[in-house]
mmCIF file of C-alpha atoms and ligand atoms in Angstrom:
data_model
loop_
_atom_site.group_PDB
_atom_site.id
_atom_site.type_symbol
_atom_site.label_atom_id
_atom_site.label_comp_id
_atom_site.label_asym_id
_atom_site.label_seq_id
_atom_site.Cartn_x
_atom_site.Cartn_y
_atom_site.Cartn_z
ATOM 1 C CA UNK Z 1 73.601 25.098 -6.717
ATOM 2 C CA UNK Z 2 77.171 25.062 -7.958
ATOM 3 C CA UNK Z 3 77.645 25.456 -11.704
ATOM 4 C CA UNK Z 4 80.823 24.210 -13.373
ATOM 5 C CA UNK Z 5 81.786 24.496 -17.008
ATOM 6 C CA UNK Z 6 85.274 23.031 -16.750
ATOM 7 C CA UNK Z 7 86.070 19.383 -16.008
ATOM 8 C CA UNK Z 8 88.945 20.469 -13.788
ATOM 9 C CA UNK Z 9 86.741 22.689 -11.586
ATOM 10 C CA UNK Z 10 84.017 20.046 -11.264
ATOM 11 C CA UNK Z 11 86.545 17.383 -10.305
ATOM 12 C CA UNK Z 12 88.236 19.640 -7.754
ATOM 13 C CA UNK Z 13 84.854 20.247 -6.109
ATOM 14 C CA UNK Z 14 83.865 16.561 -6.185
ATOM 15 C CA UNK Z 15 87.125 15.378 -4.673
ATOM 16 C CA UNK Z 16 86.757 17.934 -1.837
ATOM 17 C CA UNK Z 17 83.217 16.635 -1.311
ATOM 18 C CA UNK Z 18 84.375 13.023 -1.206
ATOM 19 C CA UNK Z 19 86.936 13.780 1.466
ATOM 20 C CA UNK Z 20 84.384 15.289 3.818
ATOM 21 C CA UNK Z 21 81.171 13.366 3.104
ATOM 22 C CA UNK Z 22 79.957 9.858 2.383
ATOM 23 C CA UNK Z 23 81.038 9.205 -1.142
ATOM 24 C CA UNK Z 24 77.651 8.548 -2.779
ATOM 25 C CA UNK Z 25 77.289 10.724 -5.847
ATOM 26 C CA UNK Z 26 74.157 10.488 -7.949
ATOM 27 C CA UNK Z 27 74.497 11.509 -11.563
ATOM 28 C CA UNK Z 28 71.733 12.589 -13.950
ATOM 29 C CA UNK Z 29 72.914 13.201 -17.528
ATOM 30 C CA UNK Z 30 70.539 15.280 -19.655
ATOM 31 C CA UNK Z 31 70.436 17.383 -22.785
ATOM 32 C CA UNK Z 32 68.422 20.111 -21.071
ATOM 33 C CA UNK Z 33 64.948 21.479 -21.949
ATOM 34 C CA UNK Z 34 64.001 19.984 -18.606
ATOM 35 C CA UNK Z 35 60.518 18.859 -17.602
ATOM 36 C CA UNK Z 36 58.992 16.871 -14.736
ATOM 37 C CA UNK Z 37 60.420 13.625 -16.148
ATOM 38 C CA UNK Z 38 63.981 14.899 -15.776
ATOM 39 C CA UNK Z 39 63.199 16.330 -12.348
ATOM 40 C CA UNK Z 40 62.011 12.911 -11.170
ATOM 41 C CA UNK Z 41 65.512 11.617 -11.907
ATOM 42 C CA UNK Z 42 66.907 14.418 -9.733
ATOM 43 C CA UNK Z 43 64.387 13.614 -6.998
ATOM 44 C CA UNK Z 44 65.324 9.924 -6.951
ATOM 45 C CA UNK Z 45 69.019 10.766 -6.936
ATOM 46 C CA UNK Z 46 68.555 13.120 -3.990
ATOM 47 C CA UNK Z 47 66.625 10.427 -2.148
ATOM 48 C CA UNK Z 48 69.443 7.900 -2.589
ATOM 49 C CA UNK Z 49 72.672 9.884 -2.719
ATOM 50 C CA UNK Z 50 74.533 12.439 -0.612
ATOM 51 C CA UNK Z 51 75.191 14.655 -3.627
ATOM 52 C CA UNK Z 52 73.406 15.028 -6.949
ATOM 53 C CA UNK Z 53 75.187 16.113 -10.117
ATOM 54 C CA UNK Z 54 73.158 16.929 -13.208
ATOM 55 C CA UNK Z 55 74.760 17.656 -16.554
ATOM 56 C CA UNK Z 56 73.277 19.491 -19.490
ATOM 57 C CA UNK Z 57 75.149 18.700 -22.661
ATOM 58 C CA UNK Z 58 73.620 18.520 -26.130
ATOM 59 C CA UNK Z 59 75.833 15.771 -27.478
ATOM 60 C CA UNK Z 60 76.775 16.300 -31.130
ATOM 61 C CA UNK Z 61 77.935 12.693 -31.663
ATOM 62 C CA UNK Z 62 74.442 11.261 -31.206
ATOM 63 C CA UNK Z 63 72.788 13.480 -33.820
ATOM 64 C CA UNK Z 64 72.874 12.209 -37.408
ATOM 65 C CA UNK Z 65 71.406 15.421 -38.730
ATOM 66 C CA UNK Z 66 73.246 18.719 -38.160
ATOM 67 C CA UNK Z 67 70.007 20.730 -38.313
ATOM 68 C CA UNK Z 68 68.454 18.580 -35.531
ATOM 69 C CA UNK Z 69 71.482 19.424 -33.407
ATOM 70 C CA UNK Z 70 71.216 23.138 -34.208
ATOM 71 C CA UNK Z 71 67.479 23.192 -33.570
ATOM 72 C CA UNK Z 72 67.647 21.318 -30.252
ATOM 73 C CA UNK Z 73 66.025 23.607 -27.632
ATOM 74 C CA UNK Z 74 68.438 25.184 -25.140
ATOM 75 C CA UNK Z 75 66.366 27.062 -22.514
ATOM 76 C CA UNK Z 76 69.276 27.211 -20.111
ATOM 77 C CA UNK Z 77 67.896 29.916 -17.784
ATOM 78 C CA UNK Z 78 64.676 28.024 -17.012
ATOM 79 C CA UNK Z 79 66.615 24.752 -16.758
ATOM 80 C CA UNK Z 80 68.817 26.296 -14.073
ATOM 81 C CA UNK Z 81 65.776 27.642 -12.203
ATOM 82 C CA UNK Z 82 64.139 24.214 -12.246
ATOM 83 C CA UNK Z 83 67.282 22.471 -11.025
ATOM 84 C CA UNK Z 84 67.670 25.019 -8.215
ATOM 85 C CA UNK Z 85 64.046 24.499 -7.180
ATOM 86 C CA UNK Z 86 64.520 20.709 -7.254
ATOM 87 C CA UNK Z 87 67.495 21.014 -4.906
ATOM 88 C CA UNK Z 88 70.107 19.749 -7.348
ATOM 89 C CA UNK Z 89 73.500 20.488 -5.799
ATOM 90 C CA UNK Z 90 75.744 20.589 -8.856
ATOM 91 C CA UNK Z 91 75.190 21.434 -12.513
ATOM 92 C CA UNK Z 92 77.879 20.535 -15.033
ATOM 93 C CA UNK Z 93 77.530 22.566 -18.209
ATOM 94 C CA UNK Z 94 80.501 21.703 -20.387
ATOM 95 C CA UNK Z 95 81.408 22.863 -23.894
ATOM 96 C CA UNK Z 96 81.945 20.360 -26.714
ATOM 97 C CA UNK Z 97 85.720 20.907 -26.461
ATOM 98 C CA UNK Z 98 85.602 20.087 -22.758
ATOM 99 C CA UNK Z 99 83.796 16.776 -23.297
ATOM 100 C CA UNK Z 100 85.750 15.817 -26.398
ATOM 101 C CA UNK Z 101 89.340 17.017 -26.073
ATOM 102 C CA UNK Z 102 91.383 16.113 -29.133
ATOM 103 C CA UNK Z 103 93.775 13.853 -27.262
ATOM 104 C CA UNK Z 104 91.101 11.446 -25.960
ATOM 105 C CA UNK Z 105 90.108 8.746 -28.434
ATOM 106 C CA UNK Z 106 86.391 8.058 -28.881
ATOM 107 C CA UNK Z 107 85.209 5.160 -26.728
ATOM 108 C CA UNK Z 108 83.642 2.446 -28.862
ATOM 109 C CA UNK Z 109 81.870 -0.762 -27.960
ATOM 110 C CA UNK Z 110 80.361 -3.544 -30.043
ATOM 111 C CA UNK Z 111 76.756 -3.296 -28.945
ATOM 112 C CA UNK Z 112 75.871 -6.792 -30.187
ATOM 113 C CA UNK Z 113 72.905 -5.562 -32.195
ATOM 114 C CA UNK Z 114 71.362 -3.488 -29.373
ATOM 115 C CA UNK Z 115 72.002 -0.472 -31.588
ATOM 116 C CA UNK Z 116 70.521 -1.960 -34.763
ATOM 117 C CA UNK Z 117 66.828 -2.366 -33.874
ATOM 118 C CA UNK Z 118 64.016 0.089 -33.149
ATOM 119 C CA UNK Z 119 65.535 3.604 -32.736
ATOM 120 C CA UNK Z 120 68.847 2.320 -34.115
ATOM 121 C CA UNK Z 121 67.268 1.162 -37.369
ATOM 122 C CA UNK Z 122 66.405 4.716 -38.387
ATOM 123 C CA UNK Z 123 69.326 6.449 -36.642
ATOM 124 C CA UNK Z 124 72.625 4.795 -37.643
ATOM 125 C CA UNK Z 125 75.462 5.717 -35.274
ATOM 126 C CA UNK Z 126 73.104 7.242 -32.696
ATOM 127 C CA UNK Z 127 73.845 4.724 -29.939
ATOM 128 C CA UNK Z 128 77.579 4.807 -30.648
ATOM 129 C CA UNK Z 129 77.306 8.518 -29.869
ATOM 130 C CA UNK Z 130 75.310 7.827 -26.699
ATOM 131 C CA UNK Z 131 77.878 5.270 -25.501
ATOM 132 C CA UNK Z 132 80.737 7.623 -26.292
ATOM 133 C CA UNK Z 133 79.269 10.540 -24.335
ATOM 134 C CA UNK Z 134 78.000 8.582 -21.328
ATOM 135 C CA UNK Z 135 81.337 6.781 -21.008
ATOM 136 C CA UNK Z 136 83.200 10.093 -21.078
ATOM 137 C CA UNK Z 137 80.803 11.822 -18.672
ATOM 138 C CA UNK Z 138 80.981 8.917 -16.208
ATOM 139 C CA UNK Z 139 84.751 9.102 -16.364
ATOM 140 C CA UNK Z 140 84.550 12.809 -15.482
ATOM 141 C CA UNK Z 141 81.920 12.616 -12.729
ATOM 142 C CA UNK Z 142 82.815 9.178 -11.260
ATOM 143 C CA UNK Z 143 79.378 8.711 -9.668
ATOM 144 C CA UNK Z 144 78.278 5.864 -7.437
ATOM 145 C CA UNK Z 145 74.784 5.902 -9.002
ATOM 146 C CA UNK Z 146 73.582 6.731 -12.490
ATOM 147 C CA UNK Z 147 69.925 7.688 -12.965
ATOM 148 C CA UNK Z 148 68.356 7.159 -16.373
ATOM 149 C CA UNK Z 149 64.770 7.257 -17.555
ATOM 150 C CA UNK Z 150 62.842 4.226 -18.720
ATOM 151 C CA UNK Z 151 61.310 6.596 -21.268
ATOM 152 C CA UNK Z 152 64.331 5.956 -23.507
ATOM 153 C CA UNK Z 153 64.230 2.218 -22.957
ATOM 154 C CA UNK Z 154 66.711 1.296 -25.678
ATOM 155 C CA UNK Z 155 69.187 3.891 -24.430
ATOM 156 C CA UNK Z 156 68.828 2.452 -20.924
ATOM 157 C CA UNK Z 157 69.462 -1.105 -22.235
ATOM 158 C CA UNK Z 158 72.548 0.090 -24.143
ATOM 159 C CA UNK Z 159 74.048 1.798 -21.075
ATOM 160 C CA UNK Z 160 73.205 -1.207 -18.869
ATOM 161 C CA UNK Z 161 75.113 -3.383 -21.346
ATOM 162 C CA UNK Z 162 78.035 -0.928 -21.449
ATOM 163 C CA UNK Z 163 78.338 -0.923 -17.640
ATOM 164 C CA UNK Z 164 78.206 -4.735 -17.586
ATOM 165 C CA UNK Z 165 80.948 -4.943 -20.214
ATOM 166 C CA UNK Z 166 83.084 -2.515 -18.211
ATOM 167 C CA UNK Z 167 82.451 -4.505 -15.006
ATOM 168 C CA UNK Z 168 81.502 -1.118 -13.603
ATOM 169 C CA UNK Z 169 80.542 -0.716 -9.943
ATOM 170 C CA UNK Z 170 78.203 2.156 -10.803
ATOM 171 C CA UNK Z 171 74.610 1.389 -9.825
ATOM 172 C CA UNK Z 172 72.296 2.073 -12.715
ATOM 173 C CA UNK Z 173 68.798 3.114 -11.639
ATOM 174 C CA UNK Z 174 65.911 2.864 -14.079
ATOM 175 C CA UNK Z 175 63.474 5.665 -13.285
ATOM 176 C CA UNK Z 176 59.862 4.927 -14.346
ATOM 177 C CA UNK Z 177 58.284 7.072 -17.043
ATOM 178 C CA UNK Z 178 56.690 10.260 -15.754
ATOM 179 C CA UNK Z 179 53.401 10.825 -17.553
ATOM 180 C CA UNK Z 180 50.868 13.573 -18.051
ATOM 181 C CA UNK Z 181 47.554 13.022 -16.278
ATOM 182 C CA UNK Z 182 46.029 11.464 -19.379
ATOM 183 C CA UNK Z 183 48.910 9.006 -19.713
ATOM 184 C CA UNK Z 184 51.066 10.652 -22.390
ATOM 185 C CA UNK Z 185 54.753 10.155 -21.583
ATOM 186 C CA UNK Z 186 56.354 13.509 -20.799
ATOM 187 C CA UNK Z 187 58.700 14.736 -23.491
ATOM 188 C CA UNK Z 188 59.998 18.089 -24.640
ATOM 189 C CA UNK Z 189 58.539 17.161 -28.049
ATOM 190 C CA UNK Z 190 54.943 17.192 -26.752
ATOM 191 C CA UNK Z 191 54.702 20.975 -27.153
ATOM 192 C CA UNK Z 192 54.939 20.457 -30.910
ATOM 193 C CA UNK Z 193 51.585 18.631 -30.970
ATOM 194 C CA UNK Z 194 48.422 20.341 -32.209
ATOM 195 C CA UNK Z 195 45.379 20.307 -29.946
ATOM 196 C CA UNK Z 196 43.904 17.368 -31.853
ATOM 197 C CA UNK Z 197 47.259 15.590 -32.034
ATOM 198 C CA UNK Z 198 47.716 16.020 -28.294
ATOM 199 C CA UNK Z 199 44.406 14.178 -27.685
ATOM 200 C CA UNK Z 200 45.215 11.445 -30.218
ATOM 201 C CA UNK Z 201 48.578 10.882 -28.568
ATOM 202 C CA UNK Z 202 46.843 9.379 -25.532
ATOM 203 C CA UNK Z 203 46.085 6.225 -27.578
ATOM 204 C CA UNK Z 204 49.762 5.278 -27.294
ATOM 205 C CA UNK Z 205 49.755 4.778 -23.529
ATOM 206 C CA UNK Z 206 46.275 3.236 -23.748
ATOM 207 C CA UNK Z 207 47.591 0.618 -26.204
ATOM 208 C CA UNK Z 208 50.510 -0.164 -23.874
ATOM 209 C CA UNK Z 209 48.295 -0.416 -20.794
ATOM 210 C CA UNK Z 210 45.994 -2.789 -22.669
ATOM 211 C CA UNK Z 211 49.001 -4.854 -23.809
ATOM 212 C CA UNK Z 212 50.021 -5.257 -20.172
ATOM 213 C CA UNK Z 213 46.543 -6.666 -19.436
ATOM 214 C CA UNK Z 214 46.395 -8.734 -22.625
ATOM 215 C CA UNK Z 215 49.487 -10.800 -21.837
ATOM 216 C CA UNK Z 216 47.481 -12.601 -19.138
ATOM 217 C CA UNK Z 217 45.074 -13.875 -21.787
ATOM 218 C CA UNK Z 218 46.834 -13.819 -25.141
ATOM 219 C CA UNK Z 219 50.182 -14.885 -26.631
ATOM 220 C CA UNK Z 220 52.790 -12.176 -27.176
ATOM 221 C CA UNK Z 221 52.123 -12.255 -30.916
ATOM 222 C CA UNK Z 222 48.402 -11.805 -30.350
ATOM 223 C CA UNK Z 223 49.078 -9.055 -27.801
ATOM 224 C CA UNK Z 224 51.209 -7.193 -30.323
ATOM 225 C CA UNK Z 225 48.630 -7.689 -33.108
ATOM 226 C CA UNK Z 226 45.865 -6.339 -30.849
ATOM 227 C CA UNK Z 227 47.903 -3.271 -29.884
ATOM 228 C CA UNK Z 228 48.805 -2.520 -33.510
ATOM 229 C CA UNK Z 229 45.174 -2.985 -34.585
ATOM 230 C CA UNK Z 230 44.002 -0.653 -31.792
ATOM 231 C CA UNK Z 231 46.481 2.054 -32.801
ATOM 232 C CA UNK Z 232 45.615 1.762 -36.500
ATOM 233 C CA UNK Z 233 41.871 1.798 -35.741
ATOM 234 C CA UNK Z 234 42.472 5.112 -33.991
ATOM 235 C CA UNK Z 235 44.311 6.579 -36.973
ATOM 236 C CA UNK Z 236 47.813 6.289 -35.521
ATOM 237 C CA UNK Z 237 50.878 6.298 -37.760
ATOM 238 C CA UNK Z 238 53.058 3.558 -36.239
ATOM 239 C CA UNK Z 239 56.837 3.560 -36.812
ATOM 240 C CA UNK Z 240 57.198 0.347 -34.841
ATOM 241 C CA UNK Z 241 55.580 -1.642 -32.056
ATOM 242 C CA UNK Z 242 57.869 -4.384 -30.772
ATOM 243 C CA UNK Z 243 57.695 -6.820 -27.897
ATOM 244 C CA UNK Z 244 61.299 -7.535 -26.967
ATOM 245 C CA UNK Z 245 63.624 -9.177 -24.493
ATOM 246 C CA UNK Z 246 64.217 -6.253 -22.143
ATOM 247 C CA UNK Z 247 67.979 -6.854 -22.070
ATOM 248 C CA UNK Z 248 68.947 -7.995 -25.586
ATOM 249 C CA UNK Z 249 66.104 -6.083 -27.305
ATOM 250 C CA UNK Z 250 65.549 -9.074 -29.577
ATOM 251 C CA UNK Z 251 61.940 -9.914 -30.440
ATOM 252 C CA UNK Z 252 60.387 -12.523 -28.187
ATOM 253 C CA UNK Z 253 57.402 -14.660 -29.017
ATOM 254 C CA UNK Z 254 57.265 -16.813 -25.902
ATOM 255 C CA UNK Z 255 56.557 -15.552 -22.388
ATOM 256 C CA UNK Z 256 59.304 -17.791 -20.965
ATOM 257 C CA UNK Z 257 61.959 -16.560 -23.406
ATOM 258 C CA UNK Z 258 63.288 -13.714 -21.209
ATOM 259 C CA UNK Z 259 63.254 -12.500 -17.592
ATOM 260 C CA UNK Z 260 62.277 -8.994 -18.719
ATOM 261 C CA UNK Z 261 59.845 -8.452 -21.561
ATOM 262 C CA UNK Z 262 59.075 -4.949 -22.764
ATOM 263 C CA UNK Z 263 56.750 -3.475 -25.359
ATOM 264 C CA UNK Z 264 58.388 -0.530 -27.125
ATOM 265 C CA UNK Z 265 56.687 1.709 -29.605
ATOM 266 C CA UNK Z 266 57.116 4.861 -31.643
ATOM 267 C CA UNK Z 267 54.070 6.517 -33.133
ATOM 268 C CA UNK Z 268 54.088 9.671 -35.228
ATOM 269 C CA UNK Z 269 51.509 12.307 -34.434
ATOM 270 C CA UNK Z 270 51.578 15.606 -36.351
ATOM 271 C CA UNK Z 271 54.949 14.445 -37.708
ATOM 272 C CA UNK Z 272 56.342 14.232 -34.150
ATOM 273 C CA UNK Z 273 57.918 10.890 -33.170
ATOM 274 C CA UNK Z 274 56.498 9.901 -29.785
ATOM 275 C CA UNK Z 275 58.354 7.161 -27.894
ATOM 276 C CA UNK Z 276 56.746 5.055 -25.231
ATOM 277 C CA UNK Z 277 57.147 1.640 -23.675
ATOM 278 C CA UNK Z 278 55.870 -0.637 -20.944
ATOM 279 C CA UNK Z 279 57.544 -3.475 -19.107
ATOM 280 C CA UNK Z 280 55.172 -6.428 -19.494
ATOM 281 C CA UNK Z 281 57.137 -8.865 -17.358
ATOM 282 C CA UNK Z 282 60.000 -8.460 -14.918
ATOM 283 C CA UNK Z 283 61.282 -11.254 -12.744
ATOM 284 C CA UNK Z 284 62.910 -10.201 -9.495
ATOM 285 C CA UNK Z 285 66.602 -11.034 -9.695
ATOM 286 C CA UNK Z 286 68.460 -12.320 -6.627
HETATM 287 P P1 AMP O 1 67.291 13.809 -22.432
HETATM 288 O O1 AMP O 1 67.582 15.166 -21.914
HETATM 289 O O2 AMP O 1 66.149 13.741 -23.382
HETATM 290 O O3 AMP O 1 68.541 13.118 -22.942
HETATM 291 O O4 AMP O 1 66.820 12.955 -21.168
HETATM 292 C C1 AMP O 1 67.604 12.877 -20.017
HETATM 293 C C2 AMP O 1 67.097 11.756 -19.153
HETATM 294 O O5 AMP O 1 65.756 12.017 -18.757
HETATM 295 C C3 AMP O 1 67.099 10.399 -19.869
HETATM 296 O O6 AMP O 1 67.589 9.406 -18.973
HETATM 297 C C4 AMP O 1 65.639 10.215 -20.195
HETATM 298 O O7 AMP O 1 65.259 8.857 -20.319
HETATM 299 C C5 AMP O 1 64.969 10.857 -18.996
HETATM 300 N N1 AMP O 1 63.566 11.200 -19.284
HETATM 301 C C6 AMP O 1 63.084 11.921 -20.325
HETATM 302 N N2 AMP O 1 61.735 11.970 -20.283
HETATM 303 C C7 AMP O 1 61.349 11.264 -19.190
HETATM 304 C C8 AMP O 1 60.089 10.936 -18.605
HETATM 305 N N3 AMP O 1 58.924 11.345 -19.125
HETATM 306 N N4 AMP O 1 60.093 10.187 -17.477
HETATM 307 C C9 AMP O 1 61.256 9.743 -16.929
HETATM 308 N N5 AMP O 1 62.468 10.024 -17.427
HETATM 309 C C10 AMP O 1 62.530 10.775 -18.549
#
């Protein structure tokens, strides 16, 4: 695997690659502390593209709290080993100064409320930071395909909107959530759960699986009420449980209101915010 820290060196390599190979470049942006979920993005990129570029960059502009940024895990040696083993061809490991040179203005986009609900409600400015960094990284890497996890559904919806607004030709691929055997969505935060908390956390995916079944029999409002009641009955501390239009992220009450309908939830276990979601409806487009 090639490792580049400088934009210039990465771009020199990528332009050499594009001259000699088919130009498909798959890009997987991450903040490191990699687990099987991240590696699934690499796997899908390798399956589709001639070359896979992964970046590890802990983006300061998406953290509201400086101590969260400082405390973000950075196990770079094991990350590199995992990427090597997964067959990732290129790792981009830039510094903050490399991603945000002083003479490039921050990219901003009116997110039409996508940034105000759910995660955005408790993290003002977070999605502006996500848009800023992904826009800049895409400009550096110039991929043909961008692989992002469904795990961060709102983030995916924000980047999908950004690419639409830019009339970008980049193909955005939504990679399904990789789960532990008992259903818990993989996350670097899971290690912070106690033994009891780890068991309780399985109620989250159970509630979402049940919601997916319930929509055949109940209205969306009833489905949501049943999921919330199930989580509360099992002692869960719910931050939110929303059933939304999968593109606009606005609440939907009618099954026919949107082509994609997704249930998104955050539940706190042992003080750890656990995100999960399930697509309840998705019409094939085209
Ligand atoms: P992060 O390093 O947390 O910014 O995540 C990098 C990418 O990995 C994002 O596109 C995430 O949505 C994705 N990701 C994280 N966890 C999972 C998972 N369990 N399954 C699939 N993708 C994931």
